Structure formats: structure tokens, C-alpha cells
Amino acid sequence: QVQVAESGGGLVQTGESLRLSCVISGCPTGGCARAWFRRVPGKRREWVAGFNWSNGRTYYDISVKGRFTISRDPANNAVYLQMTNLRPDDTGVYFCAASNRDYCGDCMESWEFPNWGQGTQVTVST
């Protein structure tokens, strides 16, 4: 059974940085492809970034590209989302979601990721 645990959210000011962690246990393969989504107040849940574990490719929404970076720690089956130059419109609950496979297509469709964490709050103040 795949279990997802996120951590690293918090309250920061505009322009500051945070790093979110996503640690997954129970991956049936060497590692699980995963993605980050966020639920922003007043909006639908939106995709933020994706990571194809099998080949290391990363994918980013245009709103975060150049500011957010995914990296991985294979020894701990962890993936990190480094968020820099944060803005108030980045505020929301961030979820890590994991596939049951080590690869994903475009790594942005929620149906590819049936395993979700509890979410971690990110608040960016002006």
C-alpha cells in the first residue's frame, strides 16, 4: 500500500522560499512517479508540478516555472519541491500525489495519481 507524507509548509513573506518534502512508502516499483497539486482559496485544485521517477524528468505549470524546482533523494524515496520567490497567489494547501508506477504520462492528470497525502499549508503574505 502506497502511503504519502508531505511536510514543509509554513508562513513566509513575498519573495521568500520554502521546501516541501514528499516521502512515499510502499511503492511497488523502485519509486513512484508523483505530482504536486494545490488547492487555492476560491479556485479549483490545480496542478503545480510533476516528476517522472523512471527517467527523472520534471514538469512545471507555467505559473511556477523558473521559481519551483523538483529534486529527488532516491535513498529516502523522497522528492522535494523547492519553491523560491514565493508570491501571495502561491498560497494554498499543497498535496503530493503518487502513482503506483514509476512513470507518468505528462504527469499532470490527477487520475494518474491515486495516492494522496494529507496536504500542507503554504501561506505567503505581502
mmCIF file of C-alpha atoms in Angstrom:
data_model
loop_
_atom_site.group_PDB
_atom_site.id
_atom_site.type_symbol
_atom_site.label_atom_id
_atom_site.label_comp_id
_atom_site.label_asym_id
_atom_site.label_seq_id
_atom_site.Cartn_x
_atom_site.Cartn_y
_atom_site.Cartn_z
ATOM 1 C CA GLN A 1 0.000 0.000 0.000
ATOM 2 C CA VAL A 2 1.388 3.335 -1.082
ATOM 3 C CA GLN A 3 1.474 5.969 1.625
ATOM 4 C CA VAL A 4 2.290 9.611 1.048
ATOM 5 C CA ALA A 5 3.584 12.088 3.574
ATOM 6 C CA GLU A 6 4.177 15.760 2.834
ATOM 7 C CA SER A 7 5.838 18.285 5.032
ATOM 8 C CA GLY A 8 7.488 21.658 4.857
ATOM 9 C CA GLY A 9 4.680 24.155 4.543
ATOM 10 C CA GLY A 10 4.554 27.348 6.524
ATOM 11 C CA LEU A 11 4.056 31.089 6.563
ATOM 12 C CA VAL A 12 6.514 33.220 4.625
ATOM 13 C CA GLN A 13 6.672 36.672 3.124
ATOM 14 C CA THR A 14 6.614 37.527 -0.548
ATOM 15 C CA GLY A 15 9.916 36.688 -2.184
ATOM 16 C CA GLU A 16 10.928 34.103 0.371
ATOM 17 C CA SER A 17 11.395 30.377 -0.115
ATOM 18 C CA LEU A 18 10.078 27.091 1.199
ATOM 19 C CA ARG A 19 10.914 23.478 0.509
ATOM 20 C CA LEU A 20 8.198 20.859 0.548
ATOM 21 C CA SER A 21 9.026 17.199 1.049
ATOM 22 C CA CYS A 22 7.136 14.210 -0.233
ATOM 23 C CA VAL A 23 8.150 10.863 1.199
ATOM 24 C CA ILE A 24 6.447 7.764 -0.094
ATOM 25 C CA SER A 25 6.455 4.249 1.272
ATOM 26 C CA GLY A 26 5.127 1.102 -0.309
ATOM 27 C CA CYS A 27 5.947 1.860 -3.931
ATOM 28 C CA PRO A 28 5.535 -1.374 -5.916
ATOM 29 C CA THR A 29 8.440 -0.412 -8.135
ATOM 30 C CA GLY A 30 11.745 1.224 -7.272
ATOM 31 C CA GLY A 31 9.999 4.532 -6.818
ATOM 32 C CA CYS A 32 6.691 6.196 -7.553
ATOM 33 C CA ALA A 33 6.056 8.922 -10.054
ATOM 34 C CA ARG A 34 4.450 11.821 -8.264
ATOM 35 C CA ALA A 35 2.983 15.239 -8.692
ATOM 36 C CA TRP A 36 2.210 18.296 -6.660
ATOM 37 C CA PHE A 37 -1.200 19.908 -6.693
ATOM 38 C CA ARG A 38 -2.529 22.816 -4.720
ATOM 39 C CA ARG A 39 -5.902 23.988 -3.601
ATOM 40 C CA VAL A 40 -6.048 27.729 -3.742
ATOM 41 C CA PRO A 41 -8.823 29.647 -1.945
ATOM 42 C CA GLY A 42 -11.682 30.368 -4.320
ATOM 43 C CA LYS A 43 -10.310 28.197 -7.102
ATOM 44 C CA ARG A 44 -10.348 24.601 -8.185
ATOM 45 C CA ARG A 45 -7.486 22.337 -7.290
ATOM 46 C CA GLU A 46 -4.681 22.939 -9.715
ATOM 47 C CA TRP A 47 -1.641 21.047 -10.844
ATOM 48 C CA VAL A 48 1.712 22.542 -9.925
ATOM 49 C CA ALA A 49 4.470 20.153 -10.983
ATOM 50 C CA GLY A 50 5.166 16.534 -11.836
ATOM 51 C CA PHE A 51 8.051 14.128 -11.571
ATOM 52 C CA ASN A 52 8.647 11.025 -13.647
ATOM 53 C CA TRP A 53 10.653 8.792 -11.343
ATOM 54 C CA SER A 54 11.702 6.398 -14.091
ATOM 55 C CA ASN A 55 13.660 8.953 -16.098
ATOM 56 C CA GLY A 56 13.947 11.905 -13.762
ATOM 57 C CA ARG A 57 12.008 14.289 -15.980
ATOM 58 C CA THR A 58 10.251 17.198 -14.337
ATOM 59 C CA TYR A 59 7.245 19.185 -15.439
ATOM 60 C CA TYR A 60 6.010 22.548 -14.218
ATOM 61 C CA ASP A 61 2.947 24.670 -14.623
ATOM 62 C CA ILE A 62 3.715 27.944 -16.364
ATOM 63 C CA SER A 63 2.815 29.866 -13.208
ATOM 64 C CA VAL A 64 5.676 28.296 -11.243
ATOM 65 C CA LYS A 65 8.228 27.511 -13.917
ATOM 66 C CA GLY A 66 11.520 29.169 -13.116
ATOM 67 C CA ARG A 67 10.575 29.569 -9.461
ATOM 68 C CA PHE A 68 9.869 25.997 -8.339
ATOM 69 C CA THR A 69 12.287 23.109 -8.725
ATOM 70 C CA ILE A 70 11.846 19.401 -8.093
ATOM 71 C CA SER A 71 14.680 17.246 -6.860
ATOM 72 C CA ARG A 72 14.838 13.729 -5.508
ATOM 73 C CA ASP A 73 16.585 11.699 -2.886
ATOM 74 C CA PRO A 74 16.402 8.066 -4.029
ATOM 75 C CA ALA A 75 17.866 6.722 -0.810
ATOM 76 C CA ASN A 76 14.829 8.003 1.084
ATOM 77 C CA ASN A 77 12.306 7.728 -1.747
ATOM 78 C CA ALA A 78 11.779 11.424 -1.270
ATOM 79 C CA VAL A 79 11.044 14.189 -3.712
ATOM 80 C CA TYR A 80 11.372 17.821 -2.819
ATOM 81 C CA LEU A 81 9.650 20.882 -4.226
ATOM 82 C CA GLN A 82 11.904 23.887 -3.743
ATOM 83 C CA MET A 83 9.780 26.997 -4.010
ATOM 84 C CA THR A 84 11.529 30.318 -4.426
ATOM 85 C CA ASN A 85 10.365 33.868 -4.986
ATOM 86 C CA LEU A 86 7.021 32.986 -3.492
ATOM 87 C CA ARG A 87 4.038 35.211 -4.187
ATOM 88 C CA PRO A 88 0.717 35.666 -2.402
ATOM 89 C CA ASP A 89 -1.065 33.797 -5.201
ATOM 90 C CA ASP A 90 1.012 30.711 -4.308
ATOM 91 C CA THR A 91 -0.935 30.497 -1.058
ATOM 92 C CA GLY A 92 -2.852 27.259 -0.687
ATOM 93 C CA VAL A 93 -2.809 23.702 0.536
ATOM 94 C CA TYR A 94 -0.204 21.689 -1.331
ATOM 95 C CA PHE A 95 -0.695 18.000 -1.918
ATOM 96 C CA CYS A 96 1.762 15.395 -3.038
ATOM 97 C CA ALA A 97 0.154 12.629 -5.046
ATOM 98 C CA ALA A 98 1.793 9.360 -6.027
ATOM 99 C CA SER A 99 1.312 6.933 -8.839
ATOM 100 C CA ASN A 100 1.532 3.181 -8.364
ATOM 101 C CA ARG A 101 4.104 3.160 -11.142
ATOM 102 C CA ASP A 102 7.490 4.763 -11.565
ATOM 103 C CA TYR A 103 6.441 6.642 -14.684
ATOM 104 C CA CYS A 104 3.694 9.037 -15.682
ATOM 105 C CA GLY A 105 2.491 10.436 -18.970
ATOM 106 C CA ASP A 106 2.515 14.191 -18.846
ATOM 107 C CA CYS A 107 2.479 13.875 -15.064
ATOM 108 C CA MET A 108 -0.295 16.392 -14.631
ATOM 109 C CA GLU A 109 -3.541 14.436 -14.627
ATOM 110 C CA SER A 110 -4.882 13.598 -11.197
ATOM 111 C CA TRP A 111 -6.176 10.225 -12.379
ATOM 112 C CA GLU A 112 -2.575 9.057 -12.756
ATOM 113 C CA PHE A 113 -2.020 9.578 -9.030
ATOM 114 C CA PRO A 114 -4.415 7.597 -6.837
ATOM 115 C CA ASN A 115 -2.441 8.041 -3.625
ATOM 116 C CA TRP A 116 -2.599 11.383 -1.873
ATOM 117 C CA GLY A 117 -1.087 12.923 1.189
ATOM 118 C CA GLN A 118 -2.924 14.987 3.744
ATOM 119 C CA GLY A 119 -1.662 18.293 2.371
ATOM 120 C CA THR A 120 0.495 21.009 3.824
ATOM 121 C CA GLN A 121 -0.449 24.670 4.113
ATOM 122 C CA VAL A 122 1.638 27.306 2.383
ATOM 123 C CA THR A 123 0.810 30.914 3.163
ATOM 124 C CA VAL A 124 2.603 33.800 1.507
ATOM 125 C CA SER A 125 1.962 37.216 2.988
ATOM 126 C CA THR A 126 2.518 40.585 1.351
#
